[in-house]
PDB file of C-alpha atoms in Angstrom:
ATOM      1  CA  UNK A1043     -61.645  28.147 -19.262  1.00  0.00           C
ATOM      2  CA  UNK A1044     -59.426  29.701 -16.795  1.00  0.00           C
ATOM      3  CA  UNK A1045     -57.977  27.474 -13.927  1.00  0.00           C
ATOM      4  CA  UNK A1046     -58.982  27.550 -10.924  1.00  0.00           C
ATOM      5  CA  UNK A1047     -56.238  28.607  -8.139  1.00  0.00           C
ATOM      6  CA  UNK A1048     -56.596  26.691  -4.655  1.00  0.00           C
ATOM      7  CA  UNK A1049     -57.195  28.629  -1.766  1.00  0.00           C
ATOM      8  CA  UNK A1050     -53.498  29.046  -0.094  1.00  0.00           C
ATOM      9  CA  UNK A1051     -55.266  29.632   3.235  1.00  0.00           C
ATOM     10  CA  UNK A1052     -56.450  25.705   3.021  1.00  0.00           C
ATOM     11  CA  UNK A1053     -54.112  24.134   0.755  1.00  0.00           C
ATOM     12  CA  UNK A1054     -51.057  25.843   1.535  1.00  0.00           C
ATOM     13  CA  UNK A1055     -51.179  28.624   4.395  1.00  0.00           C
ATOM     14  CA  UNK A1056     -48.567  31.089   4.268  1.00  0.00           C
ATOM     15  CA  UNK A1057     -45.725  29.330   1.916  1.00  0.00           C
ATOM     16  CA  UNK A1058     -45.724  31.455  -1.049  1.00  0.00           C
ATOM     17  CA  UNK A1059     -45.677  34.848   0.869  1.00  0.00           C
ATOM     18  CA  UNK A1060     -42.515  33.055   3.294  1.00  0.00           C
ATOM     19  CA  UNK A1061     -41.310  31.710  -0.088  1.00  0.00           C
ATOM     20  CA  UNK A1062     -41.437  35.233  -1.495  1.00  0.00           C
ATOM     21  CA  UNK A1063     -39.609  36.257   1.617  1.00  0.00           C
ATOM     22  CA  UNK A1064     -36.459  34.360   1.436  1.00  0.00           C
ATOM     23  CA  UNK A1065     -36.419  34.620  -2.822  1.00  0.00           C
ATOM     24  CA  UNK A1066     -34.754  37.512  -2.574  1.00  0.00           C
ATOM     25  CA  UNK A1067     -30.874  36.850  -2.189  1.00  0.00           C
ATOM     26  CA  UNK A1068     -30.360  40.225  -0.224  1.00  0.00           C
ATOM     27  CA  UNK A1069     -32.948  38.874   2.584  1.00  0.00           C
ATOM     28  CA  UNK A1070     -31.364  35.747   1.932  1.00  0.00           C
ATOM     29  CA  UNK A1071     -28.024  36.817   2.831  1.00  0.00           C
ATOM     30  CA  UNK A1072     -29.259  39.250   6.095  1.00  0.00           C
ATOM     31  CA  UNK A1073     -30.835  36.232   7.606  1.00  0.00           C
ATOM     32  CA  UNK A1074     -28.008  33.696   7.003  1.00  0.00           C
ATOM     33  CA  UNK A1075     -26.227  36.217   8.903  1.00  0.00           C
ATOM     34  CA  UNK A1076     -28.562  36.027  11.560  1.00  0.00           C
ATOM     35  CA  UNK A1077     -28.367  32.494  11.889  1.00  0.00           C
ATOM     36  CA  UNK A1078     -25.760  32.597  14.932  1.00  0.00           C
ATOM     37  CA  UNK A1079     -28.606  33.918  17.523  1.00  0.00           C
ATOM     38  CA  UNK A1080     -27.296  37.200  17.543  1.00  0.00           C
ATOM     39  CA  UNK A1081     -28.803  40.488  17.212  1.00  0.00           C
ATOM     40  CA  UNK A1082     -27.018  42.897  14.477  1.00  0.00           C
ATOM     41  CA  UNK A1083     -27.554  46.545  13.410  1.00  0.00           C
ATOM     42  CA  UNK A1084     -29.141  47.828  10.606  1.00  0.00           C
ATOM     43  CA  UNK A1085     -25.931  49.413   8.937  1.00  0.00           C
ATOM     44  CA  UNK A1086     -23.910  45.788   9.368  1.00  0.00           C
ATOM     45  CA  UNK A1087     -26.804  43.658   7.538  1.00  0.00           C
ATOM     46  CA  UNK A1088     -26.666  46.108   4.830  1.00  0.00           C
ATOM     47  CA  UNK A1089     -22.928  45.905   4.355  1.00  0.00           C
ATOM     48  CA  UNK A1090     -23.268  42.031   4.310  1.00  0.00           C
ATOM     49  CA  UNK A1091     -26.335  42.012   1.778  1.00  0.00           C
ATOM     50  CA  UNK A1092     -24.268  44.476  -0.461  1.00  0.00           C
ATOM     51  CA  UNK A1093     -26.985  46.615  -0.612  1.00  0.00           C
ATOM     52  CA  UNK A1094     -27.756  49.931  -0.710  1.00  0.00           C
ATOM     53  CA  UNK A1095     -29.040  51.782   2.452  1.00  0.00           C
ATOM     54  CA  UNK A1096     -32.518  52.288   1.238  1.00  0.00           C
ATOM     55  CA  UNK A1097     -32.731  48.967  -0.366  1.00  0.00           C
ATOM     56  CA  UNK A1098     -31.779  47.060   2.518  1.00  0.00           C
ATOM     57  CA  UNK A1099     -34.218  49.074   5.070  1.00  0.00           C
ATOM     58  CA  UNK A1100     -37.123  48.406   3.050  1.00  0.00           C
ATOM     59  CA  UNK A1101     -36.276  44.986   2.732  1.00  0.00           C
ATOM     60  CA  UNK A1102     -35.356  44.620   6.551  1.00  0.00           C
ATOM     61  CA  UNK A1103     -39.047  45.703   6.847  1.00  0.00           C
ATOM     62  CA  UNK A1104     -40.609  43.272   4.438  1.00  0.00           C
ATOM     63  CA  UNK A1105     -38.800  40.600   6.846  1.00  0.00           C
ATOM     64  CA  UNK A1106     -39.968  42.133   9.656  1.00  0.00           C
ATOM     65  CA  UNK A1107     -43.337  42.461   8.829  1.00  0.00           C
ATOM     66  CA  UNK A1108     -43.286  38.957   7.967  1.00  0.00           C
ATOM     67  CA  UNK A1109     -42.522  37.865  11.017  1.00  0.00           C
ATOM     68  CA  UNK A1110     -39.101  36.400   9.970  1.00  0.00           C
ATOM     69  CA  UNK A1111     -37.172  39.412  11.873  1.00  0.00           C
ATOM     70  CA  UNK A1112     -37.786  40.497  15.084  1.00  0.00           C
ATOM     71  CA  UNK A1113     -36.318  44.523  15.796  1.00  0.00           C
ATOM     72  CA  UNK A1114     -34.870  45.994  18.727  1.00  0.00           C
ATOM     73  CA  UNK A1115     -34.843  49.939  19.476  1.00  0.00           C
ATOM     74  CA  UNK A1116     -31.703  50.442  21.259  1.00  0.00           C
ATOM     75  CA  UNK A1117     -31.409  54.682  21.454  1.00  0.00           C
ATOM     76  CA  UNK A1118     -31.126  55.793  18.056  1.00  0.00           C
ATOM     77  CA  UNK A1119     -29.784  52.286  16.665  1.00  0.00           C
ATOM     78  CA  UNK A1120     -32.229  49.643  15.086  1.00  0.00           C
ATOM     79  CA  UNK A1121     -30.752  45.869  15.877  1.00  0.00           C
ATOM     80  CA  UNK A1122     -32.481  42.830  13.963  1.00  0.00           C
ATOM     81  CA  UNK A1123     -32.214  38.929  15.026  1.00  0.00           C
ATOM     82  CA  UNK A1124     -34.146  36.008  13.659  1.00  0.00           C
ATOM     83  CA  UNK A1125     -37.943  36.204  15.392  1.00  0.00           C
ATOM     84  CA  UNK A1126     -38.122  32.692  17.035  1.00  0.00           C
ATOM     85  CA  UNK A1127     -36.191  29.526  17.590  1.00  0.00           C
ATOM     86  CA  UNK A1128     -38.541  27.592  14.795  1.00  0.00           C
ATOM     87  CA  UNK A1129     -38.227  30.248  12.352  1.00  0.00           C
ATOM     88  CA  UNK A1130     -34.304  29.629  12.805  1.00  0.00           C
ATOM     89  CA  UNK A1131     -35.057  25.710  12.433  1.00  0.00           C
ATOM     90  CA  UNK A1132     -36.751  26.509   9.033  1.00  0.00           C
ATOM     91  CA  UNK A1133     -34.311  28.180   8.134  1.00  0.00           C
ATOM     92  CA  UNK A1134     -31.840  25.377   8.411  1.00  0.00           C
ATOM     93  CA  UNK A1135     -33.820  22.815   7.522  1.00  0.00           C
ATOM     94  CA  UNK A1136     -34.178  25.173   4.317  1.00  0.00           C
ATOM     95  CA  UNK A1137     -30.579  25.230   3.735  1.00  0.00           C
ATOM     96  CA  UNK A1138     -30.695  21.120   4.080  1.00  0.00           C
ATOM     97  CA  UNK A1139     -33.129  20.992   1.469  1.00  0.00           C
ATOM     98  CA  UNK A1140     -31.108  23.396  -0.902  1.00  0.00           C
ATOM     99  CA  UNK A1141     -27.969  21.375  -0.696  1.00  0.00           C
ATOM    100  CA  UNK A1142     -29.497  18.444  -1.825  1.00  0.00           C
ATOM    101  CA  UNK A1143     -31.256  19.391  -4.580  1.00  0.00           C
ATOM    102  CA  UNK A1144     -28.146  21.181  -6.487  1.00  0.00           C
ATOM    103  CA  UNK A1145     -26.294  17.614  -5.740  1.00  0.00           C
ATOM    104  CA  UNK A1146     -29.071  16.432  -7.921  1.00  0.00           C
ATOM    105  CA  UNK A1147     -29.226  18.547 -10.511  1.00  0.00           C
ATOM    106  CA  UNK A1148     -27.895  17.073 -14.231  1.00  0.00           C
ATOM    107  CA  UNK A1149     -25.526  20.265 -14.980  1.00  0.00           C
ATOM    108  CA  UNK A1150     -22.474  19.857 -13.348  1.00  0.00           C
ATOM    109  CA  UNK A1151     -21.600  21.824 -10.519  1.00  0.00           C
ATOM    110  CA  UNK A1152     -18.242  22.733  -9.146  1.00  0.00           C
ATOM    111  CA  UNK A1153     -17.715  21.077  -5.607  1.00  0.00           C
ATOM    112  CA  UNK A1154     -18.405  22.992  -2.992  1.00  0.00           C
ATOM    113  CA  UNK A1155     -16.829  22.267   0.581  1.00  0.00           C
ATOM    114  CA  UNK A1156     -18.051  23.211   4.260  1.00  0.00           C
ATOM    115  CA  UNK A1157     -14.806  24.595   6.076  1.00  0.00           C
ATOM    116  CA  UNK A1158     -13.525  22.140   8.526  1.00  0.00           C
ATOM    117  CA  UNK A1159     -14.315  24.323  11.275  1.00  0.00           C
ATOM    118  CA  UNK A1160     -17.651  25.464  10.456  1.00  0.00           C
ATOM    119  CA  UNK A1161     -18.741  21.672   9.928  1.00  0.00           C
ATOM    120  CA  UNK A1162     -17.344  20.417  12.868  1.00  0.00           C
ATOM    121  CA  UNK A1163     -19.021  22.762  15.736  1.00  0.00           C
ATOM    122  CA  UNK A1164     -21.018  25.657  14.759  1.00  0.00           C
ATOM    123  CA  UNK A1165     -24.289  27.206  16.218  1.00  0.00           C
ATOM    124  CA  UNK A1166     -27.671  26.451  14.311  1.00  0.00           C
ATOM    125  CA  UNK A1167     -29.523  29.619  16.324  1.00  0.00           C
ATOM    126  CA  UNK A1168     -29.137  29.106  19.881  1.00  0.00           C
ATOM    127  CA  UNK A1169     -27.731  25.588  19.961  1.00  0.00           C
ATOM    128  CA  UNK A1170     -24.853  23.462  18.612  1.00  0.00           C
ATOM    129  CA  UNK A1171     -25.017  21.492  15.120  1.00  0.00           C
ATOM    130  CA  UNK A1172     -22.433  19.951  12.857  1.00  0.00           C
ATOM    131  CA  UNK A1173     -20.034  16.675  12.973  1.00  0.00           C
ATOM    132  CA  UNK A1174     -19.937  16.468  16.852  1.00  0.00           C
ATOM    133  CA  UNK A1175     -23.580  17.723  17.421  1.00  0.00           C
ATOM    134  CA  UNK A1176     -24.879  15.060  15.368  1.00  0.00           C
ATOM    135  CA  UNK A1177     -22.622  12.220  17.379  1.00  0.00           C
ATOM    136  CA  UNK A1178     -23.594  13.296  20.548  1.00  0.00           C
ATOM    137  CA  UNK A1179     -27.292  13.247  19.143  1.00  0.00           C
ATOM    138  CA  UNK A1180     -27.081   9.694  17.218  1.00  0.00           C
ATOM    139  CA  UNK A1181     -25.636   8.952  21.114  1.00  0.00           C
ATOM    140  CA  UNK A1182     -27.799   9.743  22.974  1.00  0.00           C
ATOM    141  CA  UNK A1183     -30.510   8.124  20.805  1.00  0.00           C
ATOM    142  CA  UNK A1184     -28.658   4.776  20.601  1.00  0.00           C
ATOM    143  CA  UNK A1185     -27.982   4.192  24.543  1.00  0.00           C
ATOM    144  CA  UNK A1186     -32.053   4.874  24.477  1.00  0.00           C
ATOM    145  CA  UNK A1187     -31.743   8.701  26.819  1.00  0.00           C
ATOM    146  CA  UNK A1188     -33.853  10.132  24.171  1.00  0.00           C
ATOM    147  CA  UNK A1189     -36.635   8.699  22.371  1.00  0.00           C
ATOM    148  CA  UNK A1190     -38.168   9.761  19.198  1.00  0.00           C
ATOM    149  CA  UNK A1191     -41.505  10.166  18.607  1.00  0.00           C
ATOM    150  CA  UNK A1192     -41.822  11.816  14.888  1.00  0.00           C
ATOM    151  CA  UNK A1193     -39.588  14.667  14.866  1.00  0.00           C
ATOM    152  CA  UNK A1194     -40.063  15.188  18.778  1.00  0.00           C
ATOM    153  CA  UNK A1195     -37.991  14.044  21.119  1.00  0.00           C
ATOM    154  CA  UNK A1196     -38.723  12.858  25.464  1.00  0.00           C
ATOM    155  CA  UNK A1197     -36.305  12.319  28.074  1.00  0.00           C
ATOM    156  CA  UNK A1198     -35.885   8.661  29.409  1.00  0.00           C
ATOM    157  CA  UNK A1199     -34.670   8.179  33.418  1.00  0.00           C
ATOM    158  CA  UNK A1200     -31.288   7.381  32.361  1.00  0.00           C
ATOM    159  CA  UNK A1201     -31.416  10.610  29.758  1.00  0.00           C
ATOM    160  CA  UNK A1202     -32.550  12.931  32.970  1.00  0.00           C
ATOM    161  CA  UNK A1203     -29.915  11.260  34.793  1.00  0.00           C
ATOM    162  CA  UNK A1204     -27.441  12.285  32.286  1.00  0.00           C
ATOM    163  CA  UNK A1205     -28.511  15.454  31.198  1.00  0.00           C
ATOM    164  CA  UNK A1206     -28.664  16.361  35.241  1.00  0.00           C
ATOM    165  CA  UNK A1207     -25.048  15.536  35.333  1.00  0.00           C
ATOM    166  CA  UNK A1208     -24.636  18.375  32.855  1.00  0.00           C
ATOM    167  CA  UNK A1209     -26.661  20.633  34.815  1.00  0.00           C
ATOM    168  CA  UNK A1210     -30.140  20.496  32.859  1.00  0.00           C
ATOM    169  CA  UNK A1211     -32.559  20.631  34.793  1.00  0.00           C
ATOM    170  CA  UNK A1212     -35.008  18.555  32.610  1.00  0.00           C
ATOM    171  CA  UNK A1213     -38.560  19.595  34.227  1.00  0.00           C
ATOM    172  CA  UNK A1214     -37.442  22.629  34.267  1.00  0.00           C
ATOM    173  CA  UNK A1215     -37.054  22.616  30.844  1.00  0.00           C
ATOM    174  CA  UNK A1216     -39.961  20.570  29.835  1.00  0.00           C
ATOM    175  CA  UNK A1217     -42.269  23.739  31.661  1.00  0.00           C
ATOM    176  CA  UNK A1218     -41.413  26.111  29.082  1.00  0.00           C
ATOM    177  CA  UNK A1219     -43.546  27.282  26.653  1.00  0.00           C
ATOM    178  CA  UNK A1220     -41.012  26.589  23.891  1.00  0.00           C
ATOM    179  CA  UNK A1221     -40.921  22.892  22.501  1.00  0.00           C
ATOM    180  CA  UNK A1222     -38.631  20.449  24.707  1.00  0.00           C
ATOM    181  CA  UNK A1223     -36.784  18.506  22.345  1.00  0.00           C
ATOM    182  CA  UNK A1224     -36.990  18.283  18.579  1.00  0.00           C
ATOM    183  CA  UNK A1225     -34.660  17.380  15.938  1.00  0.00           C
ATOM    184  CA  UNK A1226     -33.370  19.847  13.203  1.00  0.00           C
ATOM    185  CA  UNK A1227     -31.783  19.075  10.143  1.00  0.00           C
ATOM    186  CA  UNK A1228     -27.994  19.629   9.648  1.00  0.00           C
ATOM    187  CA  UNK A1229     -27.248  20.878   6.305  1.00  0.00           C
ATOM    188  CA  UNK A1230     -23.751  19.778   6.250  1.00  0.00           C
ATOM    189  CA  UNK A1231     -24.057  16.337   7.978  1.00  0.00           C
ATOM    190  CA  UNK A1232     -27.145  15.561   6.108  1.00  0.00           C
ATOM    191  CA  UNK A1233     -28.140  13.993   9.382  1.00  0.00           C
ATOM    192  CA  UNK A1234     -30.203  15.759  12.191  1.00  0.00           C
ATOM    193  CA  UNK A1235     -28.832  17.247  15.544  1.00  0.00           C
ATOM    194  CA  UNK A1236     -31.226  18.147  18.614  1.00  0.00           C
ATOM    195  CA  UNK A1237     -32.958  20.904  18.900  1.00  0.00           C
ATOM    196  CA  UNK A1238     -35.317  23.031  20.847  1.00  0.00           C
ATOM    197  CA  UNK A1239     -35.160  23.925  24.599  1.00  0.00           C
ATOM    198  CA  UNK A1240     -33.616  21.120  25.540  1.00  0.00           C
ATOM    199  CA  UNK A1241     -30.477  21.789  22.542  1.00  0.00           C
ATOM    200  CA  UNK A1242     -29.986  25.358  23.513  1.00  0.00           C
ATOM    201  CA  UNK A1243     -29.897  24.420  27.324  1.00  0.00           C
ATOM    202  CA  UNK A1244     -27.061  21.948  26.479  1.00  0.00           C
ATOM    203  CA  UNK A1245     -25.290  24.618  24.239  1.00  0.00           C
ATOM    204  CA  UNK A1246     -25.892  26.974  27.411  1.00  0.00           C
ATOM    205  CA  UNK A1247     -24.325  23.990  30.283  1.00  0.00           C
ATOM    206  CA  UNK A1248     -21.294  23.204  27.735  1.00  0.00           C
ATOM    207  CA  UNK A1249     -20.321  26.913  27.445  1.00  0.00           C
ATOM    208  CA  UNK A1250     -20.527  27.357  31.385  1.00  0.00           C
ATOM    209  CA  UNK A1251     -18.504  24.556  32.268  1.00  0.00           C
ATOM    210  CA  UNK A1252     -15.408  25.685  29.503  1.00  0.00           C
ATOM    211  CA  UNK A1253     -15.774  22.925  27.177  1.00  0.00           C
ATOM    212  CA  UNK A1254     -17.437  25.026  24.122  1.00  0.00           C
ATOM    213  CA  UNK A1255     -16.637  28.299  22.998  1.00  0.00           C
ATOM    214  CA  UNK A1256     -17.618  30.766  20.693  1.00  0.00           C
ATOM    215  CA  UNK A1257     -15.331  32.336  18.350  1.00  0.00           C
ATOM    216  CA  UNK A1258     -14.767  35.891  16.447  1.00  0.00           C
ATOM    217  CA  UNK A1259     -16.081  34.252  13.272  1.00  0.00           C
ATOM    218  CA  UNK A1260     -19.760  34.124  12.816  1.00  0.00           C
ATOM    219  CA  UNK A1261     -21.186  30.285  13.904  1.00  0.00           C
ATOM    220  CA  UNK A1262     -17.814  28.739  14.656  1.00  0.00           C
ATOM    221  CA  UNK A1263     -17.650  27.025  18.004  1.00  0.00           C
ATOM    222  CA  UNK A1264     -14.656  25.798  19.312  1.00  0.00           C
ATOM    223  CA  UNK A1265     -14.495  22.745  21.568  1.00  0.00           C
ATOM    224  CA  UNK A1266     -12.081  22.908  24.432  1.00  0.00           C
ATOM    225  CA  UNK A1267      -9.000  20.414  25.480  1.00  0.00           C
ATOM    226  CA  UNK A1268     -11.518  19.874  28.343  1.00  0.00           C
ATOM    227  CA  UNK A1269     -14.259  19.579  26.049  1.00  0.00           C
ATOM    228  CA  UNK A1270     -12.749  16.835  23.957  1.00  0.00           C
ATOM    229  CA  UNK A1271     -12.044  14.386  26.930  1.00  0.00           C
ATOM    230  CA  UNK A1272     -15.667  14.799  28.065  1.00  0.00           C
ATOM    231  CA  UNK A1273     -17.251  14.675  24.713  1.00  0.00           C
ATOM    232  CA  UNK A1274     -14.833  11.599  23.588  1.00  0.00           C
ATOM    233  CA  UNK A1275     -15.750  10.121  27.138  1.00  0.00           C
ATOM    234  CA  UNK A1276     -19.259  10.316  26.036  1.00  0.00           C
ATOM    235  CA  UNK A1277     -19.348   8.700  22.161  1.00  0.00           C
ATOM    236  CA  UNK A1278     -16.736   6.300  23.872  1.00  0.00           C
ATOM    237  CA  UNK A1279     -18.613   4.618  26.947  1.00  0.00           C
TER     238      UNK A1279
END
């Protein structure tokens, strides 16, 4: 008697055509490289995938028509980024999930370390994770300015108060059609930092007042002298 397969639609929608997606280590690799919320051409994600030309444009179109990849015509130049904020997320979360389960596997492994720099302050998308992302997160949750409801995340008075002293606006942000808050799993803290509107908007304020800034290299963020004594003024209080 042959087995019967469940219906993916109602058991599982969807995961085994994104897990065919991101099997590949050429996709892989193109959307890793997407991961800093940039847009790149066509020509540079093939160089970083180590592919061939054709290779890498049909399998730019396999994300794409996936609905991992979003493209953008600019004149005769195709640019790809990541499609959405949650698909980013995922992605992360994905990367979380794939650390821990080659710590537990019984063949030994070589040990593999996150560069100072990248684990300290790096982009996750559009807003900030690593070592001081998480702080400021575990912060913010401990002196009660967010509260957690799942993996979602509201605004308490004191948090608007705060978060208006950075310049968010947090009604503002609240109206969008994009979550508010949310937490997403950092894959080298193995702790969550904040995400959604509310994470990108804080990456956003930070960056306009001088006390993050991005980097030549991919991800990295660096935190400002002016940063510092605001940030360690924060965890401190």
């Amino acid at each position: 008697m042959s087995a019967h397969l469940p219906d993916e639609q109602n058991h599982f929608p969807g995961l085994s055509r994104i897990g065919a997606l991101l099997a590949d280590p050429g996709r892989a690799a193109m959307l890793w490289a997407l991961m800093d919320g940039s847009a790149r051409p066509a020509g540079e994600l093939t160089l970083i995938a180590g592919l061939s030309p054709s290779a890498a444009s049909a399998h730019l179109a396999r994300l794409t028509d996936g609905g991992l990849l979003a493209l953008e015509v600019r004149g005769r130049h195709r640019y790809f980024r990541i499609a959405s904020p949650d698909i980013a997320a995922s992605i992360e979360a994905l990367a979380n999930v794939a650390q821990a389960s080659a710590a537990q596997r019984p063949i030994p492994r070589p040990a593999r370390t996150v560069p100072v720099d990248m684990r300290y302050a790096r982009t996750c998308y559009d807003h900030m994770a690593g070592e001081l992302s998480v702080q400021l997160f575990e912060r913010m949750l401990n002196h009660k300015l967010l509260t957690l409801h799942g993996n979602m995340l509201d605004a308490t008075p004191a948090g608007a108060a705060q978060l208006a002293s950075w310049g968010i606006d947090v009604a503002a942000q609240q109206s969008r059609r994009r979550r508010f808050a949310c937490t997403c799993p950092d894959w080298s803290e193995r702790r969550p930092h904040l995400g959604g509107a509310l994470g990108a908007a804080l990456l956003d304020a930070w960056s306009s007042h001088g006390w993050v800034e991005r980097t030549e290299r991919p991800r990295i963020l660096r935190i400002t002298p002016a940063g510092h004594r605001q940030f360690d003024a924060f965890l401190t209080n």
